[in-house]
XYZ file of C-alpha atoms in Angstrom:
739
model
C -58.797 87.381 74.678
C -59.979 84.551 76.896
C -57.052 82.298 77.689
C -59.189 79.248 77.013
C -59.508 80.235 73.354
C -56.945 79.850 70.635
C -54.921 82.713 69.318
C -54.359 82.365 65.558
C -51.340 83.669 63.720
C -51.018 83.727 59.947
C -47.683 83.183 58.303
C -46.745 83.202 54.654
C -43.994 81.448 52.868
C -42.852 81.458 49.287
C -41.504 78.429 47.578
C -41.988 75.788 44.978
C -43.834 77.313 41.969
C -45.817 80.104 43.633
C -47.145 81.545 46.788
C -47.912 78.983 49.518
C -50.048 80.133 52.413
C -49.911 78.006 55.566
C -51.960 78.633 58.691
C -50.410 77.644 62.046
C -52.005 77.797 65.464
C -50.097 78.657 68.625
C -51.120 76.207 71.347
C -51.732 77.268 74.940
C -53.426 75.519 77.900
C -55.570 73.068 75.978
C -52.610 71.864 73.966
C -51.228 68.377 74.376
C -47.666 69.590 74.072
C -46.634 72.595 76.151
C -43.158 74.070 76.300
C -41.662 74.741 79.722
C -41.758 78.533 80.197
C -38.990 78.280 82.785
C -36.568 76.550 80.457
C -33.662 78.493 78.936
C -34.561 80.087 75.632
C -32.337 77.778 73.614
C -34.196 74.790 75.149
C -37.730 76.135 74.734
C -39.445 74.890 71.533
C -42.267 76.641 69.722
C -45.510 74.672 69.728
C -47.898 75.357 66.830
C -50.539 73.465 64.877
C -50.480 72.187 61.319
C -53.362 73.232 59.020
C -55.342 70.134 60.052
C -54.833 70.786 63.760
C -52.059 68.282 64.403
C -49.537 69.703 66.906
C -46.431 71.040 65.176
C -43.289 71.574 67.256
C -40.530 73.806 65.952
C -37.587 72.238 67.734
C -34.761 74.393 69.065
C -31.450 75.053 67.359
C -29.204 71.976 67.563
C -25.748 72.052 69.124
C -22.571 71.611 67.159
C -22.990 67.888 67.864
C -26.416 67.976 66.221
C -28.486 67.639 69.413
C -31.658 69.751 69.618
C -32.612 70.043 73.279
C -36.286 70.801 73.975
C -37.891 71.125 77.407
C -41.622 70.770 78.050
C -44.114 71.127 80.846
C -46.355 68.609 79.097
C -45.650 66.204 76.247
C -48.694 64.123 75.316
C -49.529 62.738 71.893
C -53.092 61.731 71.032
C -54.459 59.724 68.120
C -53.878 62.325 65.340
C -50.211 62.441 66.340
C -47.612 65.206 66.519
C -44.937 66.608 64.203
C -41.378 67.500 65.216
C -40.257 70.053 62.643
C -36.670 69.335 61.630
C -36.804 71.203 58.304
C -35.415 74.686 57.514
C -37.874 75.042 54.662
C -41.478 74.153 54.029
C -41.895 70.429 53.616
C -44.688 67.884 53.180
C -45.626 65.565 56.062
C -47.844 62.512 56.396
C -49.658 63.771 59.473
C -50.184 67.476 58.739
C -49.697 68.033 55.039
C -47.272 70.839 54.081
C -45.738 72.638 57.027
C -43.557 75.765 57.019
C -39.855 75.718 57.680
C -38.508 75.887 61.223
C -36.844 79.275 61.810
C -34.705 77.803 64.636
C -32.793 75.644 62.151
C -30.870 78.341 60.333
C -27.614 76.508 61.052
C -28.957 73.138 59.930
C -31.227 70.298 60.912
C -30.795 68.215 64.069
C -29.344 64.729 64.235
C -30.928 64.078 67.645
C -34.209 65.583 68.870
C -34.224 65.445 72.666
C -37.628 66.029 74.293
C -37.328 66.481 78.085
C -40.408 66.784 80.286
C -40.311 68.624 83.624
C -43.516 67.483 85.312
C -44.916 65.414 88.110
C -47.271 63.767 85.635
C -46.363 61.036 83.167
C -46.432 61.550 79.434
C -49.031 59.795 77.293
C -47.995 58.658 73.839
C -51.150 57.499 72.047
C -50.436 58.356 68.455
C -47.737 58.738 65.814
C -44.791 61.111 66.070
C -43.373 62.314 62.758
C -40.056 64.008 62.070
C -40.566 66.599 59.344
C -37.582 67.132 57.101
C -34.300 65.401 57.781
C -34.468 62.032 59.544
C -33.359 62.192 63.188
C -33.302 60.225 66.426
C -36.249 61.011 68.696
C -35.888 60.905 72.484
C -38.744 61.318 74.959
C -37.525 61.637 78.564
C -39.901 62.085 81.515
C -38.745 61.027 85.016
C -42.399 60.934 86.129
C -43.102 58.072 83.741
C -44.350 57.419 80.224
C -47.582 55.680 79.197
C -47.587 54.264 75.657
C -50.765 53.151 73.906
C -50.619 53.151 70.138
C -47.444 55.172 69.610
C -45.520 54.937 66.356
C -42.798 56.958 64.627
C -42.375 58.313 61.118
C -39.046 59.347 59.593
C -37.145 58.653 62.834
C -33.709 57.056 62.691
C -33.878 55.871 66.290
C -36.287 55.923 69.223
C -35.525 56.306 72.925
C -38.244 56.327 75.579
C -36.871 56.820 79.068
C -37.600 58.003 82.584
C -33.959 58.980 82.953
C -32.415 62.433 83.037
C -30.278 63.105 79.952
C -26.656 63.968 80.723
C -25.150 66.505 78.294
C -21.465 67.169 77.734
C -20.563 70.217 75.599
C -23.640 69.841 73.453
C -23.377 66.080 73.081
C -25.753 63.589 74.670
C -23.545 61.483 76.897
C -25.884 59.240 78.926
C -29.188 58.758 80.730
C -29.458 58.590 84.528
C -32.432 56.554 85.624
C -33.357 56.792 89.306
C -37.082 56.045 89.127
C -40.178 56.086 86.989
C -42.021 53.517 84.936
C -42.683 52.990 81.248
C -45.929 51.179 80.483
C -46.876 49.746 77.096
C -50.640 49.230 76.894
C -53.477 48.762 74.460
C -52.289 49.346 70.903
C -48.641 49.003 71.899
C -45.518 50.624 70.464
C -44.432 50.394 66.826
C -40.872 51.505 66.056
C -40.316 49.460 62.925
C -39.808 52.624 60.900
C -36.642 53.363 62.909
C -33.322 51.566 62.816
C -33.344 50.929 66.561
C -35.376 51.556 69.688
C -34.489 51.784 73.373
C -36.614 51.811 76.515
C -34.930 52.807 79.783
C -36.738 53.078 83.112
C -36.554 51.785 86.616
C -39.529 49.568 85.795
C -40.924 48.551 82.409
C -44.366 47.001 82.116
C -45.392 45.536 78.776
C -49.116 44.854 78.412
C -49.175 45.120 74.639
C -46.910 44.482 71.674
C -43.629 46.243 70.926
C -42.343 46.033 67.357
C -38.791 47.024 66.538
C -35.884 46.240 64.261
C -33.330 46.461 67.048
C -34.682 46.695 70.589
C -32.844 47.497 73.811
C -34.600 47.582 77.181
C -32.724 48.607 80.336
C -34.639 48.332 83.609
C -33.394 49.482 86.991
C -31.589 52.427 88.546
C -28.600 52.897 86.284
C -26.662 55.257 84.077
C -26.739 54.093 80.465
C -24.379 55.519 77.892
C -25.776 57.011 74.696
C -23.240 54.935 72.776
C -23.231 51.137 72.868
C -20.867 48.191 72.545
C -19.771 46.789 69.217
C -22.329 43.971 69.483
C -25.114 46.484 70.084
C -25.458 45.784 73.795
C -25.941 48.799 76.083
C -23.224 50.128 78.384
C -24.809 50.440 81.828
C -23.596 51.234 85.335
C -25.869 50.723 88.369
C -26.366 53.901 90.414
C -27.790 54.645 93.843
C -31.031 56.555 94.372
C -30.754 60.295 94.928
C -30.158 60.704 98.677
C -31.209 64.374 98.598
C -34.744 63.498 97.556
C -37.236 60.860 98.635
C -36.299 57.656 96.873
C -38.780 56.474 94.235
C -40.818 53.391 95.089
C -38.813 50.269 94.440
C -40.650 47.951 92.023
C -40.761 44.219 92.659
C -40.094 43.442 88.991
C -37.985 45.588 86.675
C -39.323 44.299 83.382
C -42.786 42.748 83.274
C -44.213 41.378 80.026
C -47.849 40.402 80.563
C -49.637 37.547 78.836
C -51.143 39.985 76.325
C -47.831 41.739 75.814
C -44.910 40.965 73.592
C -41.627 42.116 72.108
C -40.901 41.432 68.460
C -37.620 42.531 66.904
C -34.719 41.493 64.744
C -32.351 41.750 67.745
C -33.246 42.178 71.403
C -31.140 43.174 74.424
C -32.907 43.099 77.807
C -30.784 44.304 80.716
C -31.510 44.587 84.435
C -29.282 46.613 86.701
C -30.632 46.521 90.274
C -29.933 43.648 92.641
C -32.929 41.569 93.669
C -35.269 42.786 90.941
C -36.130 40.585 88.032
C -37.630 40.145 84.613
C -41.042 38.515 84.325
C -42.437 37.345 81.002
C -45.933 35.961 80.574
C -46.189 37.051 76.961
C -43.912 36.681 73.955
C -40.362 37.883 73.408
C -39.316 37.022 69.875
C -36.130 37.915 68.039
C -35.222 36.948 64.515
C -31.552 37.197 65.443
C -29.643 37.585 68.704
C -31.652 37.661 71.934
C -29.754 38.626 75.083
C -31.344 38.744 78.542
C -29.181 40.061 81.365
C -31.398 40.372 84.449
C -29.527 41.136 87.644
C -32.246 39.338 89.610
C -34.693 36.614 88.701
C -35.862 35.795 85.209
C -39.340 34.293 85.490
C -40.804 33.046 82.230
C -44.171 31.417 81.713
C -44.598 32.811 78.215
C -42.624 32.382 75.007
C -39.042 33.440 74.335
C -37.809 32.821 70.795
C -34.558 33.746 69.070
C -31.916 32.672 66.608
C -29.250 32.685 69.310
C -30.337 33.204 72.905
C -27.982 34.269 75.694
C -29.345 34.533 79.254
C -27.207 35.569 82.228
C -28.570 36.103 85.732
C -26.858 36.694 89.049
C -29.881 35.085 90.713
C -32.058 32.414 89.143
C -33.802 31.606 85.892
C -37.278 30.125 86.297
C -38.989 28.711 83.227
C -42.330 27.495 84.525
C -46.000 26.735 83.880
C -45.601 25.738 80.251
C -43.134 28.496 79.429
C -40.941 27.987 76.368
C -37.451 29.300 75.684
C -36.509 28.130 72.193
C -33.540 28.923 69.952
C -33.035 28.080 66.317
C -29.238 27.810 66.592
C -27.966 28.021 70.169
C -29.258 28.506 73.698
C -26.917 29.463 76.555
C -28.130 30.072 80.103
C -25.876 31.061 83.007
C -27.300 31.675 86.479
C -26.952 30.780 90.130
C -29.953 28.465 89.773
C -31.948 27.231 86.789
C -35.455 25.872 87.375
C -37.413 24.331 84.494
C -40.771 23.185 85.870
C -44.410 22.314 85.215
C -44.421 21.505 81.529
C -41.900 24.191 80.602
C -39.428 23.625 77.780
C -35.872 24.687 77.056
C -35.343 23.904 73.376
C -32.660 24.382 70.769
C -32.557 23.186 67.191
C -28.792 23.417 67.521
C -26.643 23.235 70.641
C -27.406 24.150 74.244
C -25.315 24.941 77.327
C -26.756 25.296 80.834
C -24.455 26.486 83.624
C -25.473 27.087 87.246
C -23.250 27.859 90.207
C -25.718 26.284 92.675
C -28.244 23.882 91.109
C -30.348 22.972 88.079
C -33.802 21.441 88.498
C -35.884 19.971 85.681
C -39.208 18.974 87.240
C -41.903 17.556 84.969
C -40.443 19.636 82.164
C -38.247 19.175 79.095
C -34.707 20.170 78.165
C -33.920 19.278 74.567
C -31.205 20.086 72.066
C -31.091 18.559 68.621
C -27.349 19.118 68.678
C -24.937 18.777 71.604
C -26.046 19.498 75.165
C -23.727 20.538 78.022
C -24.930 20.854 81.625
C -22.604 22.085 84.373
C -23.793 22.465 87.964
C -23.046 21.181 91.474
C -26.520 19.596 91.709
C -28.769 18.350 88.906
C -32.281 17.110 89.687
C -34.428 15.546 86.956
C -37.733 14.630 88.570
C -41.356 13.668 87.995
C -43.519 15.859 90.241
C -46.791 14.444 88.940
C -46.332 10.707 89.405
C -49.509 9.548 91.144
C -51.037 6.120 91.554
C -54.106 4.616 93.143
C -54.925 1.092 94.285
C -57.745 -0.551 92.334
C -59.612 -3.480 93.904
C -59.731 -6.704 91.893
C -62.458 -9.383 92.169
C -62.004 -11.551 95.260
C -60.283 -14.943 94.904
C -60.281 -17.923 97.237
C -57.131 -18.110 99.336
C -56.495 -21.670 100.574
C -53.130 -22.236 102.199
C -51.405 -24.536 104.661
C -49.222 -22.608 107.095
C -46.235 -23.893 109.030
C -43.818 -21.733 110.999
C -45.066 -18.570 109.279
C -44.734 -19.927 105.733
C -47.830 -20.410 103.562
C -47.893 -23.328 101.097
C -50.252 -23.722 98.181
C -51.852 -27.115 97.542
C -49.797 -27.681 94.410
C -46.629 -26.948 96.365
C -47.512 -29.781 98.748
C -48.350 -32.188 95.947
C -51.898 -32.387 97.283
C -55.334 -31.508 96.093
C -56.901 -30.556 99.394
C -60.215 -28.838 99.665
C -60.533 -28.871 103.435
C -58.193 -30.764 105.713
C -60.694 -30.595 108.537
C -63.262 -32.760 106.723
C -61.425 -35.973 107.847
C -61.748 -35.419 111.568
C -61.187 -39.104 112.394
C -57.905 -39.383 110.466
C -55.525 -39.105 113.386
C -52.766 -40.821 111.391
C -52.708 -38.069 108.765
C -49.457 -36.303 108.106
C -48.332 -33.481 105.841
C -45.050 -33.450 103.977
C -43.506 -30.062 103.248
C -41.954 -29.493 99.826
C -38.266 -29.767 99.067
C -36.224 -28.428 96.204
C -34.113 -31.596 96.179
C -37.126 -33.912 96.000
C -39.936 -32.182 94.112
C -43.377 -33.716 94.397
C -43.705 -33.799 90.634
C -41.200 -36.684 90.508
C -40.841 -38.454 93.833
C -44.395 -39.541 94.822
C -44.183 -42.355 92.228
C -41.270 -44.067 94.013
C -43.272 -46.209 96.395
C -46.659 -47.863 96.049
C -47.576 -46.934 99.625
C -47.468 -43.260 98.701
C -51.201 -42.820 98.581
C -52.430 -39.318 97.846
C -55.983 -39.190 99.184
C -58.214 -36.218 98.488
C -57.235 -33.493 100.879
C -54.106 -34.913 102.439
C -51.545 -37.644 102.940
C -51.807 -40.892 104.873
C -49.422 -43.786 105.346
C -45.652 -43.709 105.425
C -43.519 -41.308 103.420
C -40.358 -43.385 103.957
C -38.701 -45.564 101.301
C -37.634 -49.123 102.099
C -34.043 -50.229 101.760
C -32.921 -51.971 98.585
C -32.737 -55.433 100.283
C -35.257 -56.973 102.691
C -34.396 -59.931 104.921
C -36.978 -62.735 104.772
C -37.773 -64.330 108.155
C -37.136 -68.115 108.710
C -40.004 -70.305 109.930
C -37.619 -72.538 111.878
C -34.491 -72.150 113.953
C -32.099 -74.135 111.607
C -32.875 -72.298 108.356
C -30.704 -69.684 106.817
C -32.406 -66.243 106.434
C -32.696 -65.025 102.888
C -32.833 -61.547 101.415
C -35.317 -60.154 98.946
C -34.611 -57.420 96.467
C -37.012 -54.568 97.193
C -36.605 -52.864 93.844
C -36.305 -54.700 90.568
C -33.964 -53.220 87.948
C -36.941 -51.750 86.067
C -38.297 -49.920 89.150
C -38.385 -46.099 88.591
C -36.543 -45.469 91.854
C -33.202 -46.087 90.148
C -33.772 -43.343 87.630
C -35.319 -40.940 90.170
C -32.408 -41.245 92.575
C -29.814 -41.245 89.826
C -28.346 -44.750 90.350
C -27.780 -47.211 87.508
C -29.714 -50.491 88.072
C -27.791 -53.742 88.451
C -29.304 -55.516 85.434
C -30.079 -59.213 84.890
C -27.792 -62.096 86.059
C -25.799 -64.094 83.478
C -27.399 -67.288 82.153
C -25.549 -70.589 83.009
C -24.071 -72.418 80.012
C -25.883 -75.484 78.609
C -22.851 -77.654 79.287
C -21.852 -77.708 82.946
C -24.669 -75.534 84.212
C -24.091 -73.818 87.525
C -20.976 -75.911 88.088
C -19.182 -74.167 85.243
C -16.233 -72.235 86.689
C -16.488 -69.451 84.149
C -20.151 -68.897 84.915
C -19.453 -68.939 88.651
C -16.842 -66.234 88.138
C -19.316 -64.167 86.089
C -21.971 -64.681 88.748
C -19.614 -63.542 91.484
C -18.841 -60.379 89.520
C -22.551 -59.794 88.936
C -23.384 -60.179 92.659
C -20.577 -57.805 93.601
C -21.831 -55.221 91.096
C -25.413 -55.724 92.290
C -24.463 -55.171 95.937
C -22.458 -52.086 95.007
C -25.398 -50.586 93.116
C -27.810 -51.467 95.921
C -25.450 -49.898 98.463
C -25.336 -46.733 96.343
C -29.128 -46.754 96.149
C -29.383 -47.233 99.922
C -27.231 -44.140 100.440
C -29.629 -42.153 98.257
C -32.613 -43.652 100.075
C -31.080 -42.773 103.438
C -30.625 -39.152 102.421
C -34.152 -39.057 101.064
C -35.674 -40.588 104.225
C -33.758 -38.142 106.416
C -35.153 -35.269 104.379
C -38.670 -36.683 104.583
C -38.426 -37.125 108.355
C -37.428 -33.484 108.750
C -40.340 -32.335 106.579
C -43.137 -34.479 107.989
C -45.797 -32.628 109.986
C -48.456 -33.977 112.310
C -49.923 -30.562 113.094
C -50.684 -27.670 110.766
C -52.835 -24.600 110.124
C -55.128 -24.277 107.112
C -56.220 -20.765 106.095
C -59.433 -20.571 104.087
C -60.151 -16.948 103.143
C -61.178 -14.571 100.375
C -58.280 -12.551 98.973
C -59.047 -9.089 97.565
C -56.078 -7.671 95.673
C -55.548 -3.930 95.330
C -53.208 -3.345 92.401
C -51.593 0.001 91.557
C -52.823 2.062 88.633
C -50.899 5.078 87.362
C -53.160 8.131 87.412
C -50.702 10.695 86.144
C -47.060 10.940 85.168
C -45.043 13.845 83.825
C -41.384 12.792 83.775
C -38.570 15.250 83.562
C -36.851 14.803 80.209
C -33.296 15.763 79.278
C -32.680 14.885 75.626
C -29.989 15.572 73.059
C -29.768 14.539 69.440
C -25.984 14.793 69.621
C -23.538 14.262 72.481
C -24.520 15.058 76.057
C -22.038 16.050 78.753
C -23.293 16.368 82.334
C -20.921 17.603 85.018
C -22.819 17.449 88.313
C -20.041 17.941 90.816
C -21.963 16.927 93.952
C -25.117 15.071 92.901
C -27.174 13.923 89.934
C -30.602 12.505 90.757
C -32.809 11.148 87.969
C -36.118 10.248 89.642
C -38.874 8.631 87.573
C -37.556 10.576 84.596
C -35.455 10.295 81.451
C -31.972 11.282 80.312
C -31.410 10.311 76.669
C -28.496 11.135 74.367
C -28.494 10.408 70.663
C -24.696 10.504 70.701
C -22.215 9.910 73.509
C -23.440 10.360 77.077
C -20.749 11.511 79.503
C -21.698 11.985 83.154
C -19.361 13.175 85.896
C -20.173 13.671 89.563
C -19.633 12.460 93.105
C -23.130 10.947 93.417
C -25.078 9.578 90.448
C -28.478 8.063 91.243
C -31.056 6.713 88.817
C -34.107 6.084 90.995
C -37.523 4.640 90.232
C -40.560 4.569 92.506
C -41.859 1.574 94.392
C -45.623 1.409 94.657
C -47.069 -0.785 97.405
C -49.752 -3.189 96.229
C -52.032 -4.662 98.886
C -53.991 -7.891 99.377
C -56.647 -8.089 102.091
C -57.535 -11.555 103.451
C -60.757 -12.342 105.297
C -61.882 -15.820 106.372
C -60.982 -18.464 108.955
C -57.927 -20.348 110.164
C -58.133 -24.001 111.232
C -55.441 -25.399 113.518
C -55.157 -29.221 113.501
C -53.047 -31.385 115.763
C -52.757 -35.026 116.841
C -53.559 -35.976 120.455
C -52.163 -39.276 121.720
C -54.620 -41.265 123.873
C -52.313 -44.008 125.203
C -51.771 -47.694 124.451
C -55.365 -48.824 124.566
C -57.090 -45.964 122.773
C -56.902 -44.587 119.310
C -55.299 -41.205 118.912
C -57.513 -38.257 118.043
C -57.096 -35.443 115.512
C -58.375 -32.138 116.859
C -59.352 -28.941 115.053
C -59.639 -25.382 116.333
C -61.377 -22.693 114.224
C -60.754 -18.951 114.538
C -61.454 -15.846 112.407
C -58.622 -14.768 110.127
C -57.908 -11.213 108.923
C -54.652 -10.119 107.312
C -53.172 -7.523 104.976
C -50.269 -8.370 102.695
C -48.217 -5.632 101.039
C -45.737 -6.046 98.244
C -43.587 -3.632 96.305
C -44.289 -2.968 92.640
C -41.179 -1.147 91.366
C -41.329 1.369 88.551
C -38.106 0.636 86.730
C -35.840 3.173 85.067
C -32.913 2.591 82.774
C -29.590 1.901 84.415
C -27.075 4.704 84.895
C -24.245 4.700 82.422
C -21.211 6.827 81.816
C -19.055 7.136 78.741
C -20.571 5.811 75.531
C -24.211 5.053 76.356
C -26.023 2.759 73.910
C -29.718 2.276 74.756
C -31.362 -1.047 73.847
C -33.149 -1.335 70.535
C -36.909 -1.350 70.954
C -38.891 -4.470 70.110
C -41.141 -3.210 67.356
C -41.671 -3.462 63.644
C -39.475 -0.433 63.089
C -36.239 -2.058 64.278
C -34.602 -5.348 63.336
C -31.415 -6.273 65.213
C -28.773 -8.725 63.999
C -28.769 -11.636 66.511
C -25.070 -12.326 65.834
C -23.398 -10.800 68.897
C -20.000 -10.973 67.190
C -21.126 -8.989 64.176
C -21.277 -5.241 63.809
C -24.464 -3.571 64.977
C -27.011 -3.036 62.218
C -30.300 -1.249 62.711
C -32.666 -1.391 59.765
C -35.588 1.003 59.515
C -38.402 1.626 57.135
C -36.812 3.736 54.354
C -39.515 6.347 54.760
C -37.965 7.196 58.109
C -34.537 7.919 56.687
C -35.496 11.200 54.996
C -36.616 13.651 57.665
C -37.999 16.029 55.052
C -40.448 13.416 53.830
C -41.778 12.176 57.128
C -43.763 13.395 60.101
C -45.159 11.084 62.770
C -48.773 11.938 61.953
C -48.501 12.480 58.205
C -51.656 10.543 57.387
C -53.725 12.651 59.763
C -52.143 15.867 58.528
C -53.002 14.989 54.935
C -56.560 14.155 55.927
C -56.876 17.551 57.605
C -55.171 19.360 54.697
C -52.710 20.793 57.199
C -49.253 21.979 56.197
C -46.886 21.319 59.140
C -44.127 23.422 57.558
C -46.120 26.536 58.369
C -47.245 25.541 61.854
C -44.399 23.458 63.229
C -43.368 25.231 66.416
C -42.010 22.621 68.769
C -39.871 19.542 68.697
C -41.795 16.315 69.015
C -42.129 12.609 68.256
C -42.036 11.979 64.528
C -40.356 15.295 63.789
C -37.095 14.649 65.570
C -36.923 10.899 66.216
C -35.947 10.192 62.580
C -32.909 12.354 63.236
C -31.924 10.007 66.057
C -32.801 6.647 64.503
C -32.200 7.317 60.823
């Protein structure tokens, strides 16, 4: 018979209520599953076909420990699937209908069905694998690799897919030794939800499709993994060296790679890496309804989604959550690594508590760390930064810039008490002077003190000095006595301006006796003494004023007449780093904590410890460009017989003025941190500083179950946020903090 044709054998079996005839086909070269002819007889299965053509494998006799060991040259499963016959008697199956009993199971069915592949080619699992008869654990082991695309399992208690070599000990499966090989999940993925648990062990695992499991363990890297596990379900692994007697397998750059179209979905997930320097990369989704444990020995790089009830991540290297990646826990999130980097819109979230511990540094750059409960951060260096703070200078309409400059200081017209348009228009006013302002004698009050204080348009002329309180009148002859004249009457405003009480009016002489009355003379003497004392006090004030005026009087100056174009900063983008807790927050940054253009907010107590704590904002330089002319004016003396001249010199003027525009951040605080109450309609603070703090809010905000920040819009869109709420945000969690 041609070896490319099938050889058909007919077998009969009796059972049930009559004669049952079942036709099985022995598979040769064209078969998808081929036993290894070089394997020992007790490890060589019989490969047949069910009546509908589905491969049927009569597994070998199990050991006393219940392990059926089967060795193949090829183990591929296509769309129709394959059946592993674990029944002593004829039994119905989902894939092949009724199948005959397995003659190799005279001593009983297997507890574990071990399928080892000796080949240089990987195995392809593209369809379902069914255990006929008693439920058993199914193991597929091929050191050359395993490609999965649409595999599922029926009637299997557990699933193991590995590139490791099984290690047997007196008929018991002891461990798996992985030295190389890759498991790839593609296309239609891997569905193990019919089994209690599933395990994938290979030096590299690439997930390009979904994996569904009840309890999933993935061990990547060269390691020996025990068949048993710890009490918490975590695998027991020991890193091993490559086989030195054979060429080492290619070392992958990433042990476990979950692509954007891939995902892991299970009730519990354990992901373990064993080789130094190799990491776990997730661009897809890793979701656990319960415990999620990631133990990469190298980097963990996440730009996808990692969800779990309780998430535990431990890395000897670094954890990078980047590019919008999300790691979110419903109860607790704990991350321990040498370095933790949360960047570019990524989020570390917990609806309960969170603890982040790094032996080197933690960086939160334009990303968010948020726990609705307590948050603890422990690291030598903590950086919370805004990597996307950008501004630009926007030109404003030009304004006239008219200033008088003296010794490098520019004065506005109103500062000089003048209304000048151009000081150079009065070119013949050689007597002009300019008085600089003084804080002690502001122009708003003191120009009214003397009538000679004329304020002509554009500048000052005349004297700025005040006369003394008494003026001596000259005598026309040589034998007259000089008299004095009071310069300032009691009602003159100078008394009030200089802060001296006026002397008042003299006493009136009595009708009887007149000026000869001794009592009146005594009163008059007292009045004159008081008057002189008040005038002396006023003269002291006038002297101080005149000295100040003399020091501030200018006869030369520079006037700048230009157009000022202001360039003011405008924020183009900002993505602050945010570290937020609804409960207490404890930060222990041993060496440095830098909060740069970002936010650290605690709903409860904020406790910060560290050698260097810096809360830094950015200073943006605004710019004003000036373009016009400068006019220098000075007085030239011409001698006794000529009038002095006032000269003017014109020159172009260009200048750039820069000023800082700080971007403020909240002050650093340790211990109990109480942020200020916002000024809005939501809050009303008691102005009594001695009273207890009371914050009143709209009562709709006090019940978090009745309020979302955009409830009106959600109602208008007929959207139910309970079914789509995935992330923490504004109205969803702020009522927890303010209510």
